[in-house]
């Protein structure tokens, strides 16, 4: 693995993870997040690809965010995701496109959006068009997971999280002030964070 601050835009850093079987992961991250990601990749024992608020992939299986402590082994219990399906780049690119046109931007001018990148499929298509001969086939490039527990209709809000955790709503930390004391949300909506039921139970 390797990390370096981007010299033309020092708010950001590059993170590279090379896996002997699954290839290379290259991320552009906020520079302030570099040490945290370094620790996760080096010592976290929780895979190298993260999605949906801490769901992680170790190259063979998807797991939920680490919350259940295994004190005997001084770590966290790996909780496999039921019926998880690994989504590759070719799966995403097979879906219909929109009229949005993606573009390459210069790193010196780059500013990360506050929310999820809109029209992500078109940006992925642009990435695919720039790949060089000899690159890993896009049907082997993992980009996401799908699972019944991550269906947006099944996610719960703060009240649902409190009910599942068997807490009074007023005893649950508020996202504005106690975000670090809440499990990582699987989605952010205009109405607030949403969690999967298994994460809420954990």
Tab-separated table of C-alpha atoms in Angstrom:
chain	number	residue	atom	x	y	z
A	1	UNK	CA	0.000	0.000	0.000
A	2	UNK	CA	1.094	3.574	-0.547
A	3	UNK	CA	-0.166	7.025	0.446
A	4	UNK	CA	0.858	10.471	-0.695
A	5	UNK	CA	-0.527	13.988	-0.399
A	6	UNK	CA	-1.383	15.504	-3.774
A	7	UNK	CA	1.180	18.288	-4.275
A	8	UNK	CA	-1.082	20.354	-6.575
A	9	UNK	CA	-4.034	20.213	-4.162
A	10	UNK	CA	-2.923	19.485	-0.612
A	11	UNK	CA	-6.472	19.020	0.683
A	12	UNK	CA	-6.415	15.579	-0.966
A	13	UNK	CA	-4.252	12.472	-0.952
A	14	UNK	CA	-3.854	9.373	-3.107
A	15	UNK	CA	-4.193	5.942	-1.517
A	16	UNK	CA	-3.141	2.819	-3.400
A	17	UNK	CA	-3.761	-0.770	-2.291
A	18	UNK	CA	-2.284	-3.648	-4.286
A	19	UNK	CA	-3.866	-7.056	-3.734
A	20	UNK	CA	-2.056	-10.112	-5.157
A	21	UNK	CA	-5.268	-11.614	-6.552
A	22	UNK	CA	-7.760	-8.761	-6.925
A	23	UNK	CA	-5.461	-6.087	-8.288
A	24	UNK	CA	-5.048	-2.428	-7.496
A	25	UNK	CA	-7.404	-0.029	-5.734
A	26	UNK	CA	-6.655	3.673	-6.219
A	27	UNK	CA	-8.558	6.217	-4.136
A	28	UNK	CA	-8.539	9.993	-4.009
A	29	UNK	CA	-9.338	10.866	-0.383
A	30	UNK	CA	-9.267	13.913	1.839
A	31	UNK	CA	-5.755	14.380	3.181
A	32	UNK	CA	-7.053	14.478	6.769
A	33	UNK	CA	-8.436	10.922	6.276
A	34	UNK	CA	-5.108	9.458	5.195
A	35	UNK	CA	-3.913	8.239	8.600
A	36	UNK	CA	-7.272	6.618	9.386
A	37	UNK	CA	-7.345	4.703	6.100
A	38	UNK	CA	-3.699	3.719	6.549
A	39	UNK	CA	-4.552	2.253	9.955
A	40	UNK	CA	-7.570	0.372	8.549
A	41	UNK	CA	-5.608	-1.127	5.677
A	42	UNK	CA	-2.555	-1.938	7.786
A	43	UNK	CA	-4.042	-3.118	11.080
A	44	UNK	CA	-7.816	-3.238	10.743
A	45	UNK	CA	-8.136	-6.794	9.409
A	46	UNK	CA	-11.318	-5.672	7.692
A	47	UNK	CA	-10.641	-5.858	3.995
A	48	UNK	CA	-9.671	-3.121	1.589
A	49	UNK	CA	-12.855	-1.974	-0.160
A	50	UNK	CA	-15.587	-0.123	1.766
A	51	UNK	CA	-19.149	0.734	0.785
A	52	UNK	CA	-22.442	1.814	2.387
A	53	UNK	CA	-21.099	3.233	5.627
A	54	UNK	CA	-18.504	0.644	6.557
A	55	UNK	CA	-19.593	-2.522	4.762
A	56	UNK	CA	-16.318	-4.129	3.699
A	57	UNK	CA	-14.983	-6.696	1.260
A	58	UNK	CA	-11.945	-8.914	1.800
A	59	UNK	CA	-11.872	-10.265	-1.739
A	60	UNK	CA	-14.112	-13.226	-0.953
A	61	UNK	CA	-16.992	-12.043	1.239
A	62	UNK	CA	-18.847	-8.854	2.230
A	63	UNK	CA	-19.167	-7.980	5.929
A	64	UNK	CA	-21.070	-5.433	7.981
A	65	UNK	CA	-19.393	-2.496	9.744
A	66	UNK	CA	-17.264	-3.618	12.665
A	67	UNK	CA	-19.221	-3.048	15.867
A	68	UNK	CA	-19.439	-6.351	17.781
A	69	UNK	CA	-16.314	-6.695	19.931
A	70	UNK	CA	-14.604	-10.068	20.235
A	71	UNK	CA	-12.701	-9.558	23.481
A	72	UNK	CA	-11.001	-12.970	23.337
A	73	UNK	CA	-9.193	-11.963	20.133
A	74	UNK	CA	-9.078	-8.226	20.930
A	75	UNK	CA	-10.837	-7.286	17.745
A	76	UNK	CA	-14.222	-7.177	16.098
A	77	UNK	CA	-16.441	-10.045	15.050
A	78	UNK	CA	-16.705	-10.293	11.258
A	79	UNK	CA	-20.443	-10.338	10.454
A	80	UNK	CA	-21.087	-11.689	6.915
A	81	UNK	CA	-23.794	-10.020	4.835
A	82	UNK	CA	-26.618	-12.425	3.966
A	83	UNK	CA	-27.222	-12.956	0.244
A	84	UNK	CA	-24.622	-10.359	-0.764
A	85	UNK	CA	-23.957	-9.992	-4.481
A	86	UNK	CA	-20.703	-8.431	-5.650
A	87	UNK	CA	-21.313	-5.780	-8.316
A	88	UNK	CA	-18.633	-5.312	-10.964
A	89	UNK	CA	-18.040	-2.418	-13.334
A	90	UNK	CA	-19.576	-4.349	-16.211
A	91	UNK	CA	-22.779	-4.864	-14.174
A	92	UNK	CA	-23.122	-1.109	-13.690
A	93	UNK	CA	-22.232	-0.256	-17.276
A	94	UNK	CA	-24.894	-2.658	-18.590
A	95	UNK	CA	-27.614	-0.390	-17.171
A	96	UNK	CA	-29.119	2.377	-19.327
A	97	UNK	CA	-27.188	5.630	-19.430
A	98	UNK	CA	-28.529	9.133	-18.860
A	99	UNK	CA	-27.805	12.162	-21.013
A	100	UNK	CA	-25.273	13.468	-18.486
A	101	UNK	CA	-21.731	13.732	-19.803
A	102	UNK	CA	-18.858	13.011	-17.430
A	103	UNK	CA	-15.549	14.821	-17.780
A	104	UNK	CA	-12.011	14.619	-16.506
A	105	UNK	CA	-11.025	17.469	-14.190
A	106	UNK	CA	-7.593	18.744	-13.241
A	107	UNK	CA	-6.537	17.794	-9.728
A	108	UNK	CA	-5.520	21.378	-8.942
A	109	UNK	CA	-9.152	22.482	-9.441
A	110	UNK	CA	-10.795	19.440	-7.853
A	111	UNK	CA	-13.316	19.856	-5.022
A	112	UNK	CA	-15.142	16.817	-3.674
A	113	UNK	CA	-18.942	17.102	-3.713
A	114	UNK	CA	-20.713	17.103	-0.362
A	115	UNK	CA	-23.014	14.231	-1.267
A	116	UNK	CA	-22.818	11.175	-3.503
A	117	UNK	CA	-21.601	11.863	-7.028
A	118	UNK	CA	-24.602	12.235	-9.346
A	119	UNK	CA	-24.600	10.296	-12.619
A	120	UNK	CA	-21.938	7.937	-11.289
A	121	UNK	CA	-22.520	5.426	-14.075
A	122	UNK	CA	-21.413	7.965	-16.691
A	123	UNK	CA	-18.231	8.694	-14.729
A	124	UNK	CA	-17.550	4.957	-14.542
A	125	UNK	CA	-18.039	4.690	-18.308
A	126	UNK	CA	-15.511	7.487	-18.813
A	127	UNK	CA	-13.048	5.644	-16.564
A	128	UNK	CA	-13.599	2.440	-18.570
A	129	UNK	CA	-12.924	4.269	-21.843
A	130	UNK	CA	-9.510	5.439	-20.579
A	131	UNK	CA	-8.221	2.008	-19.585
A	132	UNK	CA	-5.078	0.787	-21.280
A	133	UNK	CA	-4.507	-2.560	-22.999
A	134	UNK	CA	-3.591	-5.220	-20.465
A	135	UNK	CA	-5.754	-3.690	-17.723
A	136	UNK	CA	-7.845	-6.013	-15.578
A	137	UNK	CA	-11.111	-6.872	-17.393
A	138	UNK	CA	-13.990	-4.709	-16.183
A	139	UNK	CA	-16.005	-7.801	-15.235
A	140	UNK	CA	-13.324	-8.366	-12.574
A	141	UNK	CA	-13.388	-4.798	-11.209
A	142	UNK	CA	-15.483	-4.767	-8.031
A	143	UNK	CA	-17.344	-1.520	-7.424
A	144	UNK	CA	-20.207	-2.263	-5.004
A	145	UNK	CA	-22.438	-4.818	-3.343
A	146	UNK	CA	-26.152	-5.499	-3.364
A	147	UNK	CA	-27.971	-7.197	-0.508
A	148	UNK	CA	-31.574	-7.380	0.712
A	149	UNK	CA	-30.626	-5.572	3.941
A	150	UNK	CA	-29.377	-2.566	1.908
A	151	UNK	CA	-32.660	-2.087	0.038
A	152	UNK	CA	-33.512	1.605	0.641
A	153	UNK	CA	-37.097	0.616	1.532
A	154	UNK	CA	-35.770	-1.541	4.389
A	155	UNK	CA	-33.465	1.038	5.970
A	156	UNK	CA	-34.564	2.612	9.249
A	157	UNK	CA	-34.379	6.184	10.495
A	158	UNK	CA	-33.259	7.355	13.930
A	159	UNK	CA	-36.542	6.304	15.543
A	160	UNK	CA	-36.234	2.840	13.999
A	161	UNK	CA	-32.627	2.590	15.176
A	162	UNK	CA	-33.701	3.416	18.728
A	163	UNK	CA	-36.501	0.840	18.619
A	164	UNK	CA	-34.212	-1.930	17.361
A	165	UNK	CA	-31.540	-1.003	19.926
A	166	UNK	CA	-34.239	-0.999	22.624
A	167	UNK	CA	-33.488	2.578	23.632
A	168	UNK	CA	-35.713	5.558	24.179
A	169	UNK	CA	-35.385	7.975	21.296
A	170	UNK	CA	-34.167	10.707	23.646
A	171	UNK	CA	-31.384	8.381	24.878
A	172	UNK	CA	-30.017	7.858	21.377
A	173	UNK	CA	-27.217	10.284	20.411
A	174	UNK	CA	-28.340	12.913	17.924
A	175	UNK	CA	-26.523	12.823	14.554
A	176	UNK	CA	-25.699	16.532	14.804
A	177	UNK	CA	-23.883	16.173	18.128
A	178	UNK	CA	-23.100	12.496	18.733
A	179	UNK	CA	-22.337	11.079	15.288
A	180	UNK	CA	-19.286	9.177	16.557
A	181	UNK	CA	-21.483	7.341	19.094
A	182	UNK	CA	-23.879	6.080	16.419
A	183	UNK	CA	-23.246	3.216	14.001
A	184	UNK	CA	-22.144	4.425	10.561
A	185	UNK	CA	-25.244	5.127	8.427
A	186	UNK	CA	-25.772	3.173	5.226
A	187	UNK	CA	-27.399	6.131	3.476
A	188	UNK	CA	-27.761	9.868	3.927
A	189	UNK	CA	-31.121	11.335	2.958
A	190	UNK	CA	-32.653	14.802	3.112
A	191	UNK	CA	-34.515	13.626	6.227
A	192	UNK	CA	-31.348	12.342	7.902
A	193	UNK	CA	-29.224	9.181	8.114
A	194	UNK	CA	-30.607	5.703	7.498
A	195	UNK	CA	-29.313	2.360	8.825
A	196	UNK	CA	-29.744	-1.259	7.809
A	197	UNK	CA	-31.579	-3.351	10.371
A	198	UNK	CA	-28.645	-5.755	10.937
A	199	UNK	CA	-26.319	-2.806	11.634
A	200	UNK	CA	-28.903	-1.428	14.053
A	201	UNK	CA	-29.095	-4.804	15.832
A	202	UNK	CA	-25.302	-5.079	16.026
